[in-house]
XYZ file of C-alpha atoms in Angstrom:
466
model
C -1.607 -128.469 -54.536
C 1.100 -127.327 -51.948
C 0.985 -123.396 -50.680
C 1.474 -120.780 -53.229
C 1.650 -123.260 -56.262
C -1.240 -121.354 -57.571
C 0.302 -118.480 -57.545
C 3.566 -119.635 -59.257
C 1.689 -120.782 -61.898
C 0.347 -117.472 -62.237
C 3.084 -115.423 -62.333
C 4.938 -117.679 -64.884
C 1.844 -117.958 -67.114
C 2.529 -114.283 -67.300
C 6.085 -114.489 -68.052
C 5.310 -116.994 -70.786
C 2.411 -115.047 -72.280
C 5.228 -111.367 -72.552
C 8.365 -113.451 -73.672
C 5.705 -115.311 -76.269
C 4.204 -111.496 -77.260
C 7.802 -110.002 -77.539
C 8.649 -113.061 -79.838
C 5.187 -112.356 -81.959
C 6.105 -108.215 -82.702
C 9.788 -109.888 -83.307
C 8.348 -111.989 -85.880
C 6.180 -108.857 -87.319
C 9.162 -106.898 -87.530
C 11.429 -109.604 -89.008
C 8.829 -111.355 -91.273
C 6.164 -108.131 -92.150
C 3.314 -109.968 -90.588
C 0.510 -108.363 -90.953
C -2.284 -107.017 -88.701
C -4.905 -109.638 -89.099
C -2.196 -112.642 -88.441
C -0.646 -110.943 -85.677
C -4.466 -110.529 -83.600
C -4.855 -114.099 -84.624
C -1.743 -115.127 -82.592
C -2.436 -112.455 -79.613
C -6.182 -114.042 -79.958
C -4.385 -117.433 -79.150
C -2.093 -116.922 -76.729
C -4.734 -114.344 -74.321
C -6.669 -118.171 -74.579
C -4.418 -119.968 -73.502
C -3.477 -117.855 -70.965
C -7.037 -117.984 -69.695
C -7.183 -121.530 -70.028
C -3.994 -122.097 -67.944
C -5.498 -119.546 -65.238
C -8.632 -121.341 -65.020
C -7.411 -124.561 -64.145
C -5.021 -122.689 -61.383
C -7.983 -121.214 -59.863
C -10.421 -124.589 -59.616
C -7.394 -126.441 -58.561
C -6.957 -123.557 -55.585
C -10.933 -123.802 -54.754
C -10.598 -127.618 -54.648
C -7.898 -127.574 -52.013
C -9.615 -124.775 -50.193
C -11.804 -127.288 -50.139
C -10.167 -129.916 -48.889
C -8.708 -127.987 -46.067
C -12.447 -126.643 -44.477
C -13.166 -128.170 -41.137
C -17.152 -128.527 -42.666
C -15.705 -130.200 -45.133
C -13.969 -132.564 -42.958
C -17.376 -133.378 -41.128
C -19.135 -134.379 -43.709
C -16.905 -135.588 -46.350
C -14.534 -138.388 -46.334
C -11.595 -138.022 -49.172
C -11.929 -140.543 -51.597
C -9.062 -140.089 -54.473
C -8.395 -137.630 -56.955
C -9.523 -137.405 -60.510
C -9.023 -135.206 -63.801
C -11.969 -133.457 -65.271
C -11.620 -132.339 -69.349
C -14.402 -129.533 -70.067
C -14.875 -127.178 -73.179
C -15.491 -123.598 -72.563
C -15.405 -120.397 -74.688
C -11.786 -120.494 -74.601
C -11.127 -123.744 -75.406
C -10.212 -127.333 -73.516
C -9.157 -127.092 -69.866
C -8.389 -130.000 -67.750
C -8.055 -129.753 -63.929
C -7.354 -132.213 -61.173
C -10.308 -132.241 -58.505
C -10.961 -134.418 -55.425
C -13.769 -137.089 -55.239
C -15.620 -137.007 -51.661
C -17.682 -139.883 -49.962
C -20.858 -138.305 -47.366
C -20.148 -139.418 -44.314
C -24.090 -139.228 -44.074
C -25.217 -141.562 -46.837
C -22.538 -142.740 -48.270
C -22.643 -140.607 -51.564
C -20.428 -139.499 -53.754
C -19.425 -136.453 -55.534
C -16.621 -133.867 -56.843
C -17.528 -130.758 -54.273
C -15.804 -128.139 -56.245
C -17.512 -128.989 -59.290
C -21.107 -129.104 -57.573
C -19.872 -125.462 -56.157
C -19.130 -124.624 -59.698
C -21.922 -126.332 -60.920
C -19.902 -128.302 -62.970
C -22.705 -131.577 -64.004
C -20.732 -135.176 -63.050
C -21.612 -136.066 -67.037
C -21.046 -132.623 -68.102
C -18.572 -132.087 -71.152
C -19.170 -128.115 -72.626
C -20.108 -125.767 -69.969
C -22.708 -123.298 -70.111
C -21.199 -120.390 -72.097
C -20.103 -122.570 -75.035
C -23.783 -123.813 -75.070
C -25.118 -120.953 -75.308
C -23.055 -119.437 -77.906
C -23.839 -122.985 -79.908
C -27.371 -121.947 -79.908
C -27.522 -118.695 -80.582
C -25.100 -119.235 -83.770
C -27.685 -122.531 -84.590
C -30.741 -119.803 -84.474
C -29.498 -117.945 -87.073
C -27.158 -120.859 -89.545
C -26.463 -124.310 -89.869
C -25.641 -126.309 -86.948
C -22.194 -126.982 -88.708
C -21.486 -123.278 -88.970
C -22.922 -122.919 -85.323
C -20.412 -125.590 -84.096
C -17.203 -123.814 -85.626
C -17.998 -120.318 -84.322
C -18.860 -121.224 -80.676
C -15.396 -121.827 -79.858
C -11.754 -122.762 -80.620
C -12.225 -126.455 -80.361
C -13.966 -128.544 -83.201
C -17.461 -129.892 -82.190
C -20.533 -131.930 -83.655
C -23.151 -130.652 -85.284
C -25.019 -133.501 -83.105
C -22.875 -131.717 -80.258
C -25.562 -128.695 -81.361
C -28.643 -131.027 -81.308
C -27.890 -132.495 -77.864
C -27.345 -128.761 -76.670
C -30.778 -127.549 -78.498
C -32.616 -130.756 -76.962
C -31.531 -129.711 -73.354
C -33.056 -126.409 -73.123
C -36.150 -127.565 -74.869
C -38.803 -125.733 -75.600
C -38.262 -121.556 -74.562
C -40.865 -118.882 -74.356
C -40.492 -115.206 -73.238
C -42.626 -114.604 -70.325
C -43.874 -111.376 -70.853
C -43.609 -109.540 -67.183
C -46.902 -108.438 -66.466
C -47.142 -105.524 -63.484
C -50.682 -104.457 -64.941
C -52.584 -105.336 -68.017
C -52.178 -102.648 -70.889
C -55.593 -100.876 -71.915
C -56.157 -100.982 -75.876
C -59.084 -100.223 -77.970
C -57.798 -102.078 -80.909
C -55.495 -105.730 -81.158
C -54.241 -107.083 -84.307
C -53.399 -110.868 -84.646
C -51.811 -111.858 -87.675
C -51.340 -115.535 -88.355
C -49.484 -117.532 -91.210
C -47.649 -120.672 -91.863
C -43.974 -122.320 -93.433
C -43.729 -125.743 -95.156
C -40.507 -127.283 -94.059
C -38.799 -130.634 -95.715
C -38.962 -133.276 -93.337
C -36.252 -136.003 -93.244
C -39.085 -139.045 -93.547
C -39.658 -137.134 -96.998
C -42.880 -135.052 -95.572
C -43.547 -131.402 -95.403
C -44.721 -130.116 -91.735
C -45.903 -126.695 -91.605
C -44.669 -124.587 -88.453
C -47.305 -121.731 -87.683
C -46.560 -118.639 -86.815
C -49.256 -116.250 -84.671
C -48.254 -112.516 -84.018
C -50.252 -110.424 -81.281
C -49.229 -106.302 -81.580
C -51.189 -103.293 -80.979
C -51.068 -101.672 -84.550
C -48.034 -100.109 -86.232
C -45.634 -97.141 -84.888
C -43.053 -95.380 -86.731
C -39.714 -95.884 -85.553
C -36.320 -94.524 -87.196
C -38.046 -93.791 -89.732
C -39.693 -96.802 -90.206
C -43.193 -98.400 -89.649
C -43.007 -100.854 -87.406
C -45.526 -103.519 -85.375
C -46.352 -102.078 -81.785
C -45.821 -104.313 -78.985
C -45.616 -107.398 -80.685
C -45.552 -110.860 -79.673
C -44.517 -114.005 -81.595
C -45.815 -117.712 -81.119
C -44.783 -120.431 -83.037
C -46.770 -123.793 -83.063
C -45.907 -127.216 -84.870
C -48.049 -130.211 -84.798
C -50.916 -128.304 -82.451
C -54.271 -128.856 -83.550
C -56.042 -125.170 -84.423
C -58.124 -125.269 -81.494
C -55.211 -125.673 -78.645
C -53.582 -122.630 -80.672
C -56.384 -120.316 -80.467
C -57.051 -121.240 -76.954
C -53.087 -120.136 -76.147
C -53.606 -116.927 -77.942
C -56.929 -116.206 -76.038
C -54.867 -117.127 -72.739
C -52.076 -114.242 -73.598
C -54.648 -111.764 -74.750
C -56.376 -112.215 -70.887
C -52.912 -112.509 -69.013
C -51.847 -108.926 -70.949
C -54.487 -107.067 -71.316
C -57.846 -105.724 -70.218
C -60.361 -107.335 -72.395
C -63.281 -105.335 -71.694
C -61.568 -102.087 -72.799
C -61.087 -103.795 -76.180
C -63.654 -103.098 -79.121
C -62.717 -104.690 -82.015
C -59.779 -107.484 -82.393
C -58.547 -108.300 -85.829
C -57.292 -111.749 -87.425
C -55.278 -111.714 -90.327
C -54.225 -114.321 -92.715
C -54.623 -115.754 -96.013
C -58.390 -117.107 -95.057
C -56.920 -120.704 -94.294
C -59.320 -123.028 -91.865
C -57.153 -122.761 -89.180
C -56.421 -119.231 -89.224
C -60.451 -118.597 -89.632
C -61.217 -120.817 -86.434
C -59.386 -118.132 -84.570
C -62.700 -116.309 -85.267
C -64.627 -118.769 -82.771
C -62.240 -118.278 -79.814
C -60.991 -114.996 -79.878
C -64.175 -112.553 -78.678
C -64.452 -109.763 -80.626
C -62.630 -110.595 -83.407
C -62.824 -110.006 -87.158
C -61.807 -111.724 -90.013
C -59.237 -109.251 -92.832
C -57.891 -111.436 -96.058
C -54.177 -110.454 -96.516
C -54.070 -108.283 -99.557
C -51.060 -110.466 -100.901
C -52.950 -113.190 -101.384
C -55.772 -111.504 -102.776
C -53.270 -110.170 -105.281
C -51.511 -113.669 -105.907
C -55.517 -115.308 -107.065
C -55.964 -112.026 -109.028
C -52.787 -112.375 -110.778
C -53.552 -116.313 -111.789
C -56.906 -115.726 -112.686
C -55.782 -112.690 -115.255
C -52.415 -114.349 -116.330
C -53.841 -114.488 -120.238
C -55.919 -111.562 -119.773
C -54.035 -108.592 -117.843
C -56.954 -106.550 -119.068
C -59.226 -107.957 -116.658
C -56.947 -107.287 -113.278
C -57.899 -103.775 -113.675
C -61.237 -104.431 -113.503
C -61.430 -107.095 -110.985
C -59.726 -104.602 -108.487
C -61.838 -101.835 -109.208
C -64.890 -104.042 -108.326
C -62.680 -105.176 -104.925
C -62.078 -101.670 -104.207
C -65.786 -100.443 -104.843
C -66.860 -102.960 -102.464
C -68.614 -104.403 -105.841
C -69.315 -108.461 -104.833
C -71.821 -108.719 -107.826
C -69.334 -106.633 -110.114
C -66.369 -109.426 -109.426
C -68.917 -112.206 -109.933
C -69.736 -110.639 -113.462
C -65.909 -110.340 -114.048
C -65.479 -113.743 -113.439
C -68.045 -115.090 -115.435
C -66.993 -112.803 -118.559
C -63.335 -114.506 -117.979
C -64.595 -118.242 -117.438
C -66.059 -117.506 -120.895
C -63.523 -116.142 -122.820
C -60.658 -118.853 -121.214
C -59.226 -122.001 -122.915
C -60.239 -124.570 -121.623
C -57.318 -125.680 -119.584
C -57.339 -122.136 -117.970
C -60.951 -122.133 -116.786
C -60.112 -124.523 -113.449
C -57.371 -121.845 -112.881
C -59.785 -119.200 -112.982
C -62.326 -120.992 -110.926
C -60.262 -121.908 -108.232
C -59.670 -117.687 -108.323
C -62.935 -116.565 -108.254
C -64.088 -119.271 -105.510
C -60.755 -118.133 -103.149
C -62.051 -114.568 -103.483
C -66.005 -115.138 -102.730
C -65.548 -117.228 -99.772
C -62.748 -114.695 -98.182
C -65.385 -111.639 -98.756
C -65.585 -110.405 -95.659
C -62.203 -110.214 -95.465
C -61.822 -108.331 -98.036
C -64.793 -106.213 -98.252
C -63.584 -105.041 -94.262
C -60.940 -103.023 -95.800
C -63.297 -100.327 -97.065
C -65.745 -100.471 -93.971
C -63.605 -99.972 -91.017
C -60.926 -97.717 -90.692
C -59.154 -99.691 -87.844
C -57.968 -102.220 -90.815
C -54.275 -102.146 -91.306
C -53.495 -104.930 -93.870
C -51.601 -107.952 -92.855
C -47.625 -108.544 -93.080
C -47.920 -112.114 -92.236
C -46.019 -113.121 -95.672
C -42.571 -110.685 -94.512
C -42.872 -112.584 -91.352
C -42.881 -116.323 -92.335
C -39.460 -115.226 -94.641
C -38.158 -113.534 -91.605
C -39.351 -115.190 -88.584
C -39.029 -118.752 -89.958
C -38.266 -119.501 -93.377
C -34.539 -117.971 -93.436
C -33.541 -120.305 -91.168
C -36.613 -123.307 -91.736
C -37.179 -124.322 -95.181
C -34.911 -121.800 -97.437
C -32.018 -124.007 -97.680
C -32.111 -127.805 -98.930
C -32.617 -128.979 -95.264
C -34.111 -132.456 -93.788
C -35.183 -131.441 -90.336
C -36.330 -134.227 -87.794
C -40.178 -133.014 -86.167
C -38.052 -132.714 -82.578
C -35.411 -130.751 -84.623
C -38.422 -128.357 -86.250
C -40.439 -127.225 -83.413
C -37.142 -126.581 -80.692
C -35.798 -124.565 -83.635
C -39.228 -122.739 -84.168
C -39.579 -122.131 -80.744
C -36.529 -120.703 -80.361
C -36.925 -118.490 -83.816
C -39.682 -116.704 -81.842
C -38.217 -116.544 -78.933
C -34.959 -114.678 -80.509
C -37.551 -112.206 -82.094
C -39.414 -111.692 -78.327
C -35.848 -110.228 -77.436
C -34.952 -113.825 -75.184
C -32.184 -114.118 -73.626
C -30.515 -117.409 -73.472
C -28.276 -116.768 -70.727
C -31.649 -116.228 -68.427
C -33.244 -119.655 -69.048
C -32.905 -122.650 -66.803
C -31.699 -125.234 -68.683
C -33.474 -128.542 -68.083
C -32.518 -130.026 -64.640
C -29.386 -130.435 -63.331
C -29.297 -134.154 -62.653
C -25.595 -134.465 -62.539
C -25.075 -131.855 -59.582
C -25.520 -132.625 -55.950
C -27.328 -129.799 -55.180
C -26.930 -128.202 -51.972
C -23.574 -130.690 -51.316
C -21.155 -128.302 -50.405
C -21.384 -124.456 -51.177
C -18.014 -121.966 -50.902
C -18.697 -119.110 -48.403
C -17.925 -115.323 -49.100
C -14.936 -115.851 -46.405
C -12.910 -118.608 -48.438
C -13.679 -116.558 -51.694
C -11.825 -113.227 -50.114
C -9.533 -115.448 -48.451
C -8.243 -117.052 -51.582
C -8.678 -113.827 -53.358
C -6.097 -112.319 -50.559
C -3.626 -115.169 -50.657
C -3.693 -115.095 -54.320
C -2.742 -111.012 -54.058
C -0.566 -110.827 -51.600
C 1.797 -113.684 -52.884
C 1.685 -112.747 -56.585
C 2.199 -109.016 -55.771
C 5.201 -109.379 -53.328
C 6.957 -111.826 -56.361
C 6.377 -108.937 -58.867
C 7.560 -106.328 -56.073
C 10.625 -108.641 -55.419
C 10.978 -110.074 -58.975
C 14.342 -108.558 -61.125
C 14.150 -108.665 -65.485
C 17.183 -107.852 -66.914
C 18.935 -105.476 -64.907
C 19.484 -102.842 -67.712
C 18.109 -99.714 -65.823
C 15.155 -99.466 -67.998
C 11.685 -100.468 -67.479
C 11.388 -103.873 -69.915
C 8.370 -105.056 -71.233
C 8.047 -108.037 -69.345
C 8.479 -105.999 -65.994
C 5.975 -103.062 -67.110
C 3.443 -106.158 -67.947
C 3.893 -107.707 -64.318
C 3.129 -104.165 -63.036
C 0.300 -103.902 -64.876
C -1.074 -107.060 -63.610
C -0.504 -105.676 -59.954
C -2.194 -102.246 -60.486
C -5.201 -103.550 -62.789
C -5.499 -106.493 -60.012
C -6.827 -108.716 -62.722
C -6.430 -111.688 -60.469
């Protein structure tokens, strides 16, 4: 690119971008366009006016580039190439120049390793993050449409989702918190597989009891962990490892596990020290409800005995309503009364120890995974299920995408050639001091007032947007 090129293109990307404005409020006036078409076609045109401006500035860097003496030492100058990339405002296409080492013999694009830029690289960064962020909360179609202006895949998604695998929040720890009481709550989805299979995603919560907050009660410090395919032992043992990395465990007395008294949730109970077992009540109420479904008389009853602490009272209950049953409800019943003896602890807990706080773990599955998991008619791939249920929790941990490292950067000569502080303020200066003398110098219809074009050039001076 020959001297001051770049900042031609500039200024007349400005000039385009007011003449094509002044013909948009021409059209509003003319036509009656209305408010919501008119930021449509502002929404366009501020795009492509970034677009254009982008491609100005790596072509500037790559000659900048070209023209270092390091450069020169190192680098032989190959040929030059055109590059296509998507980012958040669309397709831009540059022209870049392909080096040879004079070292080993390798080659690369040196503007796009300063840029990291990958060689393979299609979307850049931005793009794929808004891709996932869109795919944590809808459809990968819907994800696709909304990340930007052009049309991509929703395999496009998939690929993006594979390469920043599996996330966690790390929890910055300057000194472990001191807590009498912890709270575990633990549950677990069943989500349509695409070989015809359910898997069930489980979900493990760590908080410190609940706070109220604008008005609401809410969990205190908690912590989400979502597990797929991991056998309940090599979950429990990652729970144990957070509760030692956060806190002090000798300062805590009494840990709680919560859950609808499933084996897996129970063998929590063998690995966490201290812990306790509490039945979720909405369970509880689900087996009371199907074991009374001919006789409402009897729920009464049955949770007056629960309430009382009465084991020998519900077994009596039971017994009265096995008797009275037809005989294709007694199973039903059964099943009921067996669910409810062999959670007892669990249940009779809530009326010993006034630590207990119930369990939310229901609310959470709908929130935390099955809105997004199994609500819709969906065929997930096991690869698909757990990235996506990793990343569930880590949207709920407050994660930030845009602080992850995203896989390895294979494609980028790392270390190949890096621009210095003194070609960035150098190009900077060059790219002010020749676009501000052609606004100074620059004339717009001579009609002694102040036209829009001119007041927009002006603006672009003063502002010093570039």
């Amino acid at each position: 690119m020959k001297k001051h090129i770049f900042e031609d293109i500039i200024l007349q990307n400005a000039l385009n971008f007011t003449r094509e404005v002044i013909e948009i409020f021409s059209d509003l006036l003319n036509e009656g366009m209305d408010i919501t078409e008119l930021a449509a076609r502002i929404k366009e045109l501020t795009e492509k006016l970034g677009r254009e401006a982008i491609e100005a500035i790596i072509e500037e860097l790559d000659r900048i580039i070209k023209e270092d003496k390091r450069r020169k030492e190192k680098w032989v100058v190959e040929r030059k190439d055109k590059k296509r990339l998507t980012t958040v405002l669309g397709n831009i296409e540059y022209e870049r120049t392909y080096y040879k080492s004079r070292e080993d013999g390798r080659y690369t694009y040196l503007v796009d390793d300063a840029l990291e830029i990958g060689r393979h690289d299609r979307i850049e960064k931005g793009v794929k993050i808004k891709l996932v962020e869109n795919a944590i909360e809808e459809s990968y179609e819907r994800s696709s449409k909304k990340a930007c202006s052009e049309e991509l895949s929703k395999q496009t998604v998939l690929n993006t989702i594979r390469e920043i695998g599996e996330v966690e929040v790390k929890r910055e720890i300057k000194k472990k918190k001191e807590v009498r009481v912890l709270y575990i709550e633990a549950d677990e989805d069943h989500v349509p597989l695409q070989e015809g299979r359910d898997e069930t995603p489980r979900l493990v919560y760590i908080h410190e009891g609940r706070e109220e907050k604008n008005g609401k009660n809410v969990l205190k410090n908690v912590y989400y962990k979502a597990y797929v395919g991991e056998k309940a032992e090599d979950i429990w043992i990652d729970v144990a490892n957070y509760i030692e990395e956060n806190y002090k465990e000798e300062k805590i007395e009494k840990i709680y596990i919560a859950g609808d008294g499933a084996p897996w949730i129970k063998e929590g109970l063998e690995w966490i020290v201290k812990s306790r077992f509490v039945l979720d009540r909405y369970h509880l109420n689900k087996y009371v409800l199907k074991a009374t479904s001919k006789e409402p008389k009897y729920r009464d009853k049955i949770w007056r005995a629960i309430n009382e602490g009465n084991k020998e009272g519900v077994k009596k209950i039971f017994d009265e309503l096995i008797k009275r049953a037809e005989e294709e409800e007694k199973e039903k019943i059964k099943e009921a009364r067996k669910y409810i003896l062999n959670n007892w602890e669990g249940i009779e807990i809530y009326n010993k120890d006034e630590d207990v706080i119930g369990c939310s773990a229901e609310g959470h599955i709908s929130h935390v995974f099955s809105v997004r998991l199994s609500r819709n008619p969906l065929g997930w791939s096991r690869e698909g299920l757990k990235l996506m249920a990793k990343l569930r929790v880590f949207s709920k941990n407050g994660g930030d995408l845009r602080e992850v490292e995203w896989g390895k950067k294979k494609n980028i000569n790392e270390g190949s050639y890096k621009l210095t502080k003194k070609q960035i303020k150098e190009a900077v200066r060059r790219v002010k001091t020749s676009t501000n003398e052609k606004i100074n110098n620059i004339t717009v219809l001579n009609i002694g007032k102040v036209t829009p074009i001119y007041r927009v050039l002006r603006a672009i001076k003063y502002a010093q947007v570039i």
